mmCIF file of C-alpha atoms in Angstrom:
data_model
loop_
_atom_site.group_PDB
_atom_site.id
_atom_site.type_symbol
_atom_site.label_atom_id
_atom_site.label_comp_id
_atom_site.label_asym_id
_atom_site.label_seq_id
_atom_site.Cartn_x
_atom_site.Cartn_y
_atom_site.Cartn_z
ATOM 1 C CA UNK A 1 -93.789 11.629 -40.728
ATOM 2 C CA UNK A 2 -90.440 13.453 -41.025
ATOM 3 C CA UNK A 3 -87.569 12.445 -40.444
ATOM 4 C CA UNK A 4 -84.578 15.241 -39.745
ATOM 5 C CA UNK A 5 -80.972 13.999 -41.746
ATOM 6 C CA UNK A 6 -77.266 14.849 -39.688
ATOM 7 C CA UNK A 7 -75.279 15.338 -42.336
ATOM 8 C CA UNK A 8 -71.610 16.048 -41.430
ATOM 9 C CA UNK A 9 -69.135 19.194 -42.522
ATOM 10 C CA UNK A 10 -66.452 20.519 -41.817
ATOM 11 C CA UNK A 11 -67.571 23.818 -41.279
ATOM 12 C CA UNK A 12 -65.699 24.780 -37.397
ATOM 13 C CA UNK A 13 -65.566 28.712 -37.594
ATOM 14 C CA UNK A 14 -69.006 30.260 -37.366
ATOM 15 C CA UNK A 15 -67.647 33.441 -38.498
ATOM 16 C CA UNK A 16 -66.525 32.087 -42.051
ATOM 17 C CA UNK A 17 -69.809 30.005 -42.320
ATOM 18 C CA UNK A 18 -71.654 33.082 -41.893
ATOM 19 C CA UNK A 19 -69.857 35.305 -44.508
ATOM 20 C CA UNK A 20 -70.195 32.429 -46.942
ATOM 21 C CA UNK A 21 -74.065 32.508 -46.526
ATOM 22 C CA UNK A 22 -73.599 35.759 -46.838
ATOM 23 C CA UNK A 23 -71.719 35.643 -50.119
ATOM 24 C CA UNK A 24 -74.029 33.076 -51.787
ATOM 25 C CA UNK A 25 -77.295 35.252 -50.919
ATOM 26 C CA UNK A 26 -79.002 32.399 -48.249
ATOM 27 C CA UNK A 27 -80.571 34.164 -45.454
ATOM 28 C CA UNK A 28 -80.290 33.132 -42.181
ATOM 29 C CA UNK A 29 -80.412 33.724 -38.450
ATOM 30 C CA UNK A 30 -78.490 33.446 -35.600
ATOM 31 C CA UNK A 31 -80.387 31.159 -32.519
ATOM 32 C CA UNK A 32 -78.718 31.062 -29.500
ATOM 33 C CA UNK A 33 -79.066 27.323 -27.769
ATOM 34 C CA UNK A 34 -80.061 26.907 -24.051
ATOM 35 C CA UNK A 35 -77.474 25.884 -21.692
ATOM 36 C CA UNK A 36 -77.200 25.045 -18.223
ATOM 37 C CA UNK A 37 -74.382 28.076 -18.368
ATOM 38 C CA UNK A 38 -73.666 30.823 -20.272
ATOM 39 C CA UNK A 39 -69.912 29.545 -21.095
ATOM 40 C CA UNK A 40 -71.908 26.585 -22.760
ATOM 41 C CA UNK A 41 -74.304 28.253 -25.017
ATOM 42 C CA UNK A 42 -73.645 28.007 -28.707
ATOM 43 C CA UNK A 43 -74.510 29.326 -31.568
ATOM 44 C CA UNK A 44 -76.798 27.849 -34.748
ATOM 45 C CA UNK A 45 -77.547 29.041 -37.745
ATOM 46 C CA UNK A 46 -81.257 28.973 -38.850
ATOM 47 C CA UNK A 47 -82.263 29.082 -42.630
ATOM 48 C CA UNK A 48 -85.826 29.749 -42.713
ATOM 49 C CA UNK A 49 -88.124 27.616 -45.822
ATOM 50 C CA UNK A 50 -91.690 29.073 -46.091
ATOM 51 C CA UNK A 51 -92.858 26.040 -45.495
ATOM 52 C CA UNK A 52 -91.905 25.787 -41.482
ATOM 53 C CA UNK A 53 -89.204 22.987 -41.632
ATOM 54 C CA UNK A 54 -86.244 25.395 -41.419
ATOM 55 C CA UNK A 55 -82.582 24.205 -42.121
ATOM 56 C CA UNK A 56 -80.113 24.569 -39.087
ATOM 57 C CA UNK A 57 -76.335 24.274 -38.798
ATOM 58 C CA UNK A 58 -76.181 23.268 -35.418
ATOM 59 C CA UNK A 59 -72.630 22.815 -33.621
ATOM 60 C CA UNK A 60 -71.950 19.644 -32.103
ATOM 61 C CA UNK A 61 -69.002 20.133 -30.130
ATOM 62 C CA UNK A 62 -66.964 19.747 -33.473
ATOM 63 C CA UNK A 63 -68.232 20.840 -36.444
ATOM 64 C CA UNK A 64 -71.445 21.835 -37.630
ATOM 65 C CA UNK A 65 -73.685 19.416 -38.779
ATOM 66 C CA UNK A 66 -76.338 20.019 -41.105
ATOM 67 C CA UNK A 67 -79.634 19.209 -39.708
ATOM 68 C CA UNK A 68 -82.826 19.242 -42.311
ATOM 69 C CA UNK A 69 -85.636 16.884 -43.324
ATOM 70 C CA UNK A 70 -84.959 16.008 -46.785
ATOM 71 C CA UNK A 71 -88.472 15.128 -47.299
ATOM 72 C CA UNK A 72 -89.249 19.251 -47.448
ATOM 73 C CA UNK A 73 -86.439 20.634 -48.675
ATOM 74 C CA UNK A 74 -87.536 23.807 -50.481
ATOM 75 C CA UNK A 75 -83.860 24.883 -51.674
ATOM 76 C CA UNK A 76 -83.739 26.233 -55.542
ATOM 77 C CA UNK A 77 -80.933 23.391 -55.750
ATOM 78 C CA UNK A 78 -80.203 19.454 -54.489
ATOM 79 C CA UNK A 79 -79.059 19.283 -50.953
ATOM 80 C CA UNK A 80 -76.232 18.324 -52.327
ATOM 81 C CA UNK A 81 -75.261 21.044 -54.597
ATOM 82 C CA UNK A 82 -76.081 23.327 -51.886
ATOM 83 C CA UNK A 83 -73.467 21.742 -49.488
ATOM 84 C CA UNK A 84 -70.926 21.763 -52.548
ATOM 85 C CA UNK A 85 -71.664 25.679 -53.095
ATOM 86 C CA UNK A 86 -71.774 26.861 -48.886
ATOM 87 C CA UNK A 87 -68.472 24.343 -48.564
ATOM 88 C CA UNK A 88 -66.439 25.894 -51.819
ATOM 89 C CA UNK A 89 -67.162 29.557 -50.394
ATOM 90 C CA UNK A 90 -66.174 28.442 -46.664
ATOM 91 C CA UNK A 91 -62.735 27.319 -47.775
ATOM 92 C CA UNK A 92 -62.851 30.572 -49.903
ATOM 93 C CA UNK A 93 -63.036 32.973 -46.769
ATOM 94 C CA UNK A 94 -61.267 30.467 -44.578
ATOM 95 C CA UNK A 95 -58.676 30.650 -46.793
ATOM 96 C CA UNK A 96 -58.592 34.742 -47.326
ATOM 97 C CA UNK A 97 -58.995 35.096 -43.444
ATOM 98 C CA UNK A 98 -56.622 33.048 -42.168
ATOM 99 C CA UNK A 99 -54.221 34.730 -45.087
ATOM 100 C CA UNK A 100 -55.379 37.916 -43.801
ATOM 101 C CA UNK A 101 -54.234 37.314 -40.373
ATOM 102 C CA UNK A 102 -50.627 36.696 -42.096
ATOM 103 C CA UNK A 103 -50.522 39.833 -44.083
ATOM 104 C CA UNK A 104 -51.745 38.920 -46.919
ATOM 105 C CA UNK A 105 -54.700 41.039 -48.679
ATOM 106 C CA UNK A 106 -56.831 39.108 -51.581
ATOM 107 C CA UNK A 107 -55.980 41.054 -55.039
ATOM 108 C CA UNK A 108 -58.758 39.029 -56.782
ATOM 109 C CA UNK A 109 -61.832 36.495 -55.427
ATOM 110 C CA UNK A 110 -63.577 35.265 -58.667
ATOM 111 C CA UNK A 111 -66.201 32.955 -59.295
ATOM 112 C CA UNK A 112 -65.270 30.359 -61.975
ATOM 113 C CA UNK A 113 -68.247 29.144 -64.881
ATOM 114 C CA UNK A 114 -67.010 25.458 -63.804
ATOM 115 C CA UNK A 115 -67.812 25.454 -60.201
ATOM 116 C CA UNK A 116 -64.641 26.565 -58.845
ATOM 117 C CA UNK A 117 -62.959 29.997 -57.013
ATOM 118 C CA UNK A 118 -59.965 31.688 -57.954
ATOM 119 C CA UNK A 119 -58.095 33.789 -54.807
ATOM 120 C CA UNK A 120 -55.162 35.388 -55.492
ATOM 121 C CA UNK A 121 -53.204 37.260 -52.433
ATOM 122 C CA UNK A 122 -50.395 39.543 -52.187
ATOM 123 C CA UNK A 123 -48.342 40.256 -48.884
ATOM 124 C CA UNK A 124 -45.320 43.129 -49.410
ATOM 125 C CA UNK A 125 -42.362 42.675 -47.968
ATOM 126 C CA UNK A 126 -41.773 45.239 -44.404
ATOM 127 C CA UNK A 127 -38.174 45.591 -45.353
#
């Protein structure tokens, strides 16, 4: 019997989800959810397992939740590591787009051994 876990993010923007899946190497797809009309449709995110009980990131209305059966999770890593590394990435490209939309480029995005990112931005004056 499975039993699918909720768990809650804070991932809002599907764009920045996507290009930190991207960044860490997860493969996913894109699934389109039914809707009564077309304004209403959302987007998920599928990440397929070879064992048929996929991963999703399916929007609620707020956020999206991650929705998976813990019971066949075939990840190389604990659920929870794997939220740790998607989250740390998403507030990496949140953080470089939003900066980005203020004039700022990123000079350096680096990896840490620890765990942790280094960004470092530069905007020049338009004087």
């Amino acid at each position: 019997m499975s039993h699918f876990t909720h768990m809650k993010t804070s991932f809002q923007n599907l764009f920045y989800l996507e290009k930190a899946l991207n960044r860490l190497n997860i493969e996913f797809k894109q699934q389109q959810t039914a809707a009564e009309s077309e304004e209403l449709s959302t987007t998920n995110l599928v990440i397929p397992q070879s064992n048929g009980y996929d991963i999703e990131f399916a929007w609620n209305g707020q956020v999206y939740e991650l929705i998976v059966d813990i019971s066949f999770w075939e990840q190389p890593y604990p659920i929870e590591s794997f939220i740790d590394k998607v989250s740390k990435q998403y507030a990496g490209e949140v953080i470089i787009g939003e900066s980005h939309k203020m004039g700022f480029q990123p000079v350096k995005y680096q990896q840490n051994v620890d765990g942790s990112n280094t960004v470092v931005l530069e905007r020049w004056n338009q004087k």
